[in-house]
Coordinates of C-alpha atoms in Angstrom, one line a residue:
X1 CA 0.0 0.0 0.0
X2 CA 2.8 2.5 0.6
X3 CA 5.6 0.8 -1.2
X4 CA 6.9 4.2 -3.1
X5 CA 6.8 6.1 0.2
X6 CA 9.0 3.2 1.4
X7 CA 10.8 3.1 -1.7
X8 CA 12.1 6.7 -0.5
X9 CA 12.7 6.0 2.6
X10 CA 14.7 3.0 1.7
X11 CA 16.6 4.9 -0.8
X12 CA 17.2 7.6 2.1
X13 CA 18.8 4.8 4.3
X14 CA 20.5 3.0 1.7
X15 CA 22.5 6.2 1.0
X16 CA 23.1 6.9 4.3
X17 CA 21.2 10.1 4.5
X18 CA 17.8 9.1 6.2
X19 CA 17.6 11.6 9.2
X20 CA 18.2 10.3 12.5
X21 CA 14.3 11.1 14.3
X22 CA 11.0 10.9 11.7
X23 CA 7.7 12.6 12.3
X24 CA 5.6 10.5 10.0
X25 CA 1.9 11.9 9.5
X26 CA -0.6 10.7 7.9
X27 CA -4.4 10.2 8.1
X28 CA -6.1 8.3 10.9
X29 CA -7.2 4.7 10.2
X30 CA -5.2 4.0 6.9
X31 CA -3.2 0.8 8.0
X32 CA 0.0 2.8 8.8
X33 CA 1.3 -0.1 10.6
X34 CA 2.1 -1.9 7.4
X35 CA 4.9 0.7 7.0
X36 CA 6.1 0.7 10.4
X37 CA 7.0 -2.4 10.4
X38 CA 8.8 -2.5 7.1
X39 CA 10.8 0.6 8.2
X40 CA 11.5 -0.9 11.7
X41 CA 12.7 -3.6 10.4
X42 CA 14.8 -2.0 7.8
X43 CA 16.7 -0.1 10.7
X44 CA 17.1 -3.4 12.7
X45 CA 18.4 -5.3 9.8
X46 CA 22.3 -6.0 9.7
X47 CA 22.5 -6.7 6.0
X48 CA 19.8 -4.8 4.4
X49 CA 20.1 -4.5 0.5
X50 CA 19.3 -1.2 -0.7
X51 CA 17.9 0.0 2.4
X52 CA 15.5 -2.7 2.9
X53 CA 15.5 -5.7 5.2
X54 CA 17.0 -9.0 4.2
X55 CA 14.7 -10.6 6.3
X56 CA 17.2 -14.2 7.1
X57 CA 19.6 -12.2 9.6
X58 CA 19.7 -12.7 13.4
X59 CA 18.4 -9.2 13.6
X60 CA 15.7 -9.8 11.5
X61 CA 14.7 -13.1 13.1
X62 CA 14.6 -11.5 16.7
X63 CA 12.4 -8.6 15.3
X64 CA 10.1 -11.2 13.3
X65 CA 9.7 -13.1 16.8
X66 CA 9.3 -9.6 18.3
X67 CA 12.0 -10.5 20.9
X68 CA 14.5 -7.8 19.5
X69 CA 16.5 -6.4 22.1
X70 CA 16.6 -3.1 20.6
X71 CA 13.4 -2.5 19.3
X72 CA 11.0 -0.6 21.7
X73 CA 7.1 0.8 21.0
X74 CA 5.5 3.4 22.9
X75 CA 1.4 3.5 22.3
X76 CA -0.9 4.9 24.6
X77 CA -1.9 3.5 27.5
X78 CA -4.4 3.3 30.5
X79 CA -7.5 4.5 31.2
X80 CA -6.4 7.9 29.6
X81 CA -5.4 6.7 26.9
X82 CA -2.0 8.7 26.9
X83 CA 1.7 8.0 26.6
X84 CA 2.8 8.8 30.4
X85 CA 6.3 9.8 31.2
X86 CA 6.9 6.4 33.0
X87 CA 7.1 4.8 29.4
X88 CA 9.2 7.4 28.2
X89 CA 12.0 7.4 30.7
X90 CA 12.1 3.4 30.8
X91 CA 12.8 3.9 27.1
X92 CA 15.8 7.2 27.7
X93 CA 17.3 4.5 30.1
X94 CA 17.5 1.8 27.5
X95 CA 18.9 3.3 25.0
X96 CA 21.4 4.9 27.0
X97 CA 23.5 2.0 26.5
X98 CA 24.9 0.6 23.6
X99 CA 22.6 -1.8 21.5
X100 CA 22.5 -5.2 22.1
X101 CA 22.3 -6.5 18.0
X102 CA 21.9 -3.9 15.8
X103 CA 24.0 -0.7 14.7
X104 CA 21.2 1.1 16.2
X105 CA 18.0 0.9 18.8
X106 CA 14.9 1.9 17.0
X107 CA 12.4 3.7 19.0
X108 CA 8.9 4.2 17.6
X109 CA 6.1 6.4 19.2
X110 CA 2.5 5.7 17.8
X111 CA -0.2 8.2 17.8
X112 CA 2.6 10.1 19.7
X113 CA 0.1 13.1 19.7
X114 CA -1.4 11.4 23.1
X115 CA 2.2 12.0 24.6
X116 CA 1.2 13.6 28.0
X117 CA 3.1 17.2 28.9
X118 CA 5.6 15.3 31.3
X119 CA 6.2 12.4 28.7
X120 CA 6.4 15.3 26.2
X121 CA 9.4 17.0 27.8
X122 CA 11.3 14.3 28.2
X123 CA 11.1 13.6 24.8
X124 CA 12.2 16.4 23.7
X125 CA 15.5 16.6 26.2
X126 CA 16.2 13.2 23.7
X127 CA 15.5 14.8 20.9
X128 CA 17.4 17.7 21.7
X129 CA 20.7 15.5 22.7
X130 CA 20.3 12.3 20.8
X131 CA 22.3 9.6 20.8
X132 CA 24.1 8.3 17.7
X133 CA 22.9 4.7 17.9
X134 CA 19.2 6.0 18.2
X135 CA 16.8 6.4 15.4
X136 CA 13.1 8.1 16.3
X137 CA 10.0 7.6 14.5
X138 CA 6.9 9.2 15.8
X139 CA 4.2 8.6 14.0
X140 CA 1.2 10.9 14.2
X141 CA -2.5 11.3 12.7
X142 CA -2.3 14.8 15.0
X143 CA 0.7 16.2 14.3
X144 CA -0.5 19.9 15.6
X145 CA -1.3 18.4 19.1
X146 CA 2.5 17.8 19.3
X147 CA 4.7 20.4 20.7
X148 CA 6.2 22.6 18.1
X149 CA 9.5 22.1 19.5
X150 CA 9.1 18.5 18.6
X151 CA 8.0 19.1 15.9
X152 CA 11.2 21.3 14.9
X153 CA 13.2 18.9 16.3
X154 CA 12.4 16.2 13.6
X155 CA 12.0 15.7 9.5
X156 CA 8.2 15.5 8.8
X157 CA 7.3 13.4 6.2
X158 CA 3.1 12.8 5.3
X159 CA 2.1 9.9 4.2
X160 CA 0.3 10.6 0.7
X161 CA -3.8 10.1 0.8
X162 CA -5.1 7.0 -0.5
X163 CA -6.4 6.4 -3.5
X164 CA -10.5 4.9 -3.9
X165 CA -8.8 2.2 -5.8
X166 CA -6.1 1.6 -3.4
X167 CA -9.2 1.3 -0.3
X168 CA -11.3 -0.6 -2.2
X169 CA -8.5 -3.3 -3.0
X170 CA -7.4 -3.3 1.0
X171 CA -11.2 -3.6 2.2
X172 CA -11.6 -6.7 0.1
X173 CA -8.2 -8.4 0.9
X174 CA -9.6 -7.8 4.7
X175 CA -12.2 -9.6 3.8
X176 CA -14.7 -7.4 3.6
X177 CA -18.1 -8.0 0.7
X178 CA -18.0 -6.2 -2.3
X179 CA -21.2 -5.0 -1.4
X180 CA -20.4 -3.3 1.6
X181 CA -17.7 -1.4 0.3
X182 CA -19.2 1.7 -1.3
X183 CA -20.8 2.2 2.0
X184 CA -17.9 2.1 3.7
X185 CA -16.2 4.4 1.5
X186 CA -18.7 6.8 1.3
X187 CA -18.3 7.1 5.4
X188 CA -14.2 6.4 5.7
X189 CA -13.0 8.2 2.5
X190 CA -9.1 7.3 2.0
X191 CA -9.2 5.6 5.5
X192 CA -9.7 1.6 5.4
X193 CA -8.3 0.5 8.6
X194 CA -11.2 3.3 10.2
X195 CA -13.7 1.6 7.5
X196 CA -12.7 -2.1 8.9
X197 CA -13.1 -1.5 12.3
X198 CA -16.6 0.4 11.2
X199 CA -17.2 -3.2 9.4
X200 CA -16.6 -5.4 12.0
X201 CA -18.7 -3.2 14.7
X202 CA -21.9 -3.6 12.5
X203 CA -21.9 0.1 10.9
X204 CA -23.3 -0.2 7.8
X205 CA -26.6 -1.6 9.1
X206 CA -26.3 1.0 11.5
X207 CA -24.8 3.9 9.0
X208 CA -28.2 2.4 6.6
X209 CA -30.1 3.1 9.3
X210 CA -28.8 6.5 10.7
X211 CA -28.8 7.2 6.7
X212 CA -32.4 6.6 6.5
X213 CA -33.6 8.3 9.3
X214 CA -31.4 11.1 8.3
X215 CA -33.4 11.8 5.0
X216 CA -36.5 11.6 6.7
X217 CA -35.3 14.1 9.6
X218 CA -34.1 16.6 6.6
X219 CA -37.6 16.7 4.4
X220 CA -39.3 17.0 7.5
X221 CA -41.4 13.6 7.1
X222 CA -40.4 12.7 10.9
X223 CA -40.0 15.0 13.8
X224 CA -36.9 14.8 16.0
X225 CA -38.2 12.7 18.5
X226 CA -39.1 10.0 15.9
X227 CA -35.7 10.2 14.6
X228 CA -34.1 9.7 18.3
X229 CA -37.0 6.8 18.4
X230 CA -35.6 5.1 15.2
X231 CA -31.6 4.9 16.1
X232 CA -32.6 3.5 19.5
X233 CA -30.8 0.3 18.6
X234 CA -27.6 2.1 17.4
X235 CA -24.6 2.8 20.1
X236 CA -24.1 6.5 21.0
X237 CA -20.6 5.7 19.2
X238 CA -21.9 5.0 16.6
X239 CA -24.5 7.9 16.3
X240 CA -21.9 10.2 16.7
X241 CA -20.2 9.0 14.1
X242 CA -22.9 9.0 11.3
X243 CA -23.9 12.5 12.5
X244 CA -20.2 13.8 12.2
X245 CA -20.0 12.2 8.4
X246 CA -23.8 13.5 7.6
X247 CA -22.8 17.2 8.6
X248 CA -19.1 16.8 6.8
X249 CA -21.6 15.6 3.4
X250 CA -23.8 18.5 4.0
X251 CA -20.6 21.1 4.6
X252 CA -19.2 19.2 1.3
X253 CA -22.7 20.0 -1.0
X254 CA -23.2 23.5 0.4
X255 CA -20.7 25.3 2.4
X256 CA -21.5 27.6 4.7
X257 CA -20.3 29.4 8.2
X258 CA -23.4 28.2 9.9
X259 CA -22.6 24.5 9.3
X260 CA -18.8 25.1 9.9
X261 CA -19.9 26.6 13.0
X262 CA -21.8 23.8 14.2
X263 CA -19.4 20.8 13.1
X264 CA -16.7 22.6 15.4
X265 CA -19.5 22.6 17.8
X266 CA -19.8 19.4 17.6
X267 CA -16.3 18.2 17.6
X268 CA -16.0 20.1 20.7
X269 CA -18.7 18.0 22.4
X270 CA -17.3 14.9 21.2
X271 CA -13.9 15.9 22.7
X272 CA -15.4 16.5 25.6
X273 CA -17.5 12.9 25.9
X274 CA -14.5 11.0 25.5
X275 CA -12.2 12.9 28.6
X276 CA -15.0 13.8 30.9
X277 CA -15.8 10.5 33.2
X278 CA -19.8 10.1 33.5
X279 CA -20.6 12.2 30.8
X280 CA -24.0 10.9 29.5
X281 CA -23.6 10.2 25.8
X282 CA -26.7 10.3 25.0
X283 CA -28.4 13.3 26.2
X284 CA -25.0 15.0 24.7
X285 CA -26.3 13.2 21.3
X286 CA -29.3 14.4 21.8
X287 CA -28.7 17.9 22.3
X288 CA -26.8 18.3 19.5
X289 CA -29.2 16.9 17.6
X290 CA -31.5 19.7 18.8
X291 CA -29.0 22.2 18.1
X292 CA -29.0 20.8 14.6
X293 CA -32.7 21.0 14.1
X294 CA -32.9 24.8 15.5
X295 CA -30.4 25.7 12.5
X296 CA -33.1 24.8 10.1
X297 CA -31.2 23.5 7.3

């Protein structure tokens, strides 16, 4: 799915001039492990040909067993959901020393945006005095939630969007019926992994049904009581995340300030619902759905 952008970066290492710590962005929910791992392993490798792994050397084995010595993955964690500074510092003591297999220890931070401010800070101290046997790759669908000192303190490279051909072909090696696809497209433009997980959580009888309703609410053949009445079956997640693609199709066919307004409304609430403990999801649904209605579009 990304082998040019790998090509580069392959290139880049092959030649010796890939930079030592990578801010990779790209889009939420497009499968951006795929690359990781190729890179990761790339880095690990001790005979790579033209930048990319050989795939039969002891380095290559550990990392394919995941037992590599200096390989380590931040992600979030807890109930937070945030990278703490715990995990960072157990990593800044590892790689203190010298690696254990490879020329270098390879340190990747995913969604590195949900770095907390302590975990944050002592990133940046690494960044700001790396060693030389320590390659960074943070990888972010957030970039601008990162500090910007981070942020100067690496080579951004984004990932290049997707293409519907591209989706469509990684949807239906996931497994996924070709009849559920354009439905799934139609809701996850250019972001498959996002449109698998939708898959495999029921969304498009749910989306079909939100879709439905929708219409109805729009031309005024149900009030919005009925409409609440209909998606009764559907999760709150899930209703939140038809209304969010319903508004962005409605933005998409006729732009205006009002509706801009409102969909930073709403992505306001839904930050809100997902840090706030005991925040009822769906009387926050609900009101924004009343806030739609009083807009009158």
């Amino acid at each position: 799915m990304w082998d040019s952008f790998f090509d580069k970066l392959a290139d880049s290492l092959a030649q010796g001039d890939l930079p030592q710590s990578l801010l990779i962005t790209h889009r939420e929910g497009v499968f951006e492990e795929g690359l990781r791992k190729q890179l990761v392993a790339s880095l690990l490798c001790l005979a790579p040909s033209q930048g990319k792994a050989c795939g039969h050397c002891v380095a290559c084995q550990l990392y394919q067993a995941g037992t590599h010595p200096d390989y380590f993955h931040l992600v979030p964690e807890g109930a937070s959901n945030t990278i703490k500074i715990d995990q960072v510092r157990a990593v800044l003591r590892a790689v203190a020393q010298r690696p254990h297999t490879s020329a270098a220890q390879v340190v990747v931070i995913t969604q590195a945006d949900r770095l907390n401010t302590a975990a944050s800070n002592a990133l940046l101290k690494a960044l700001e005095e790396p060693t030389e046997t320590t390659r960074w790759v943070l990888m972010s669908s957030r970039p601008m939630q990162l500090l910007p000192t981070i942020r100067s303190r690496t080579v951004v490279l984004r990932l290049p969007p997707l293409s519907a051909s591209q989706v469509h072909q990684s949807l239906l090696q996931q497994g996924v019926p070709e009849s559920t696809i354009p439905v799934l497209m139609a809701a996850f433009e250019g972001a498959p992994a996002s449109a698998l997980a939708a898959y495999e959580s029921g969304f498009c009888e749910s989306e079909s049904l939100f879709q439905t309703a929708w219409a109805d609410l729009q031309a005024k053949r149900i009030s919005l009581l009925q409409f609440l009445d209909a998606l009764k079956g559907v999760s709150v997640q899930q209703r939140f995340s038809c209304l969010t693609k319903a508004v962005e199709r409605v933005f998409k066919q006729t732009p205006s300030i009002t509706v801009a307004n409102y969909f930073a409304e709403l992505r306001q609430a839904l930050a809100q619902w997902s840090v706030i403990s005991g925040l009822n999801g769906e009387l926050l649904f609900e009101q924004q759905m009343l806030n739609w209605c009083r807009l009158g579009l």
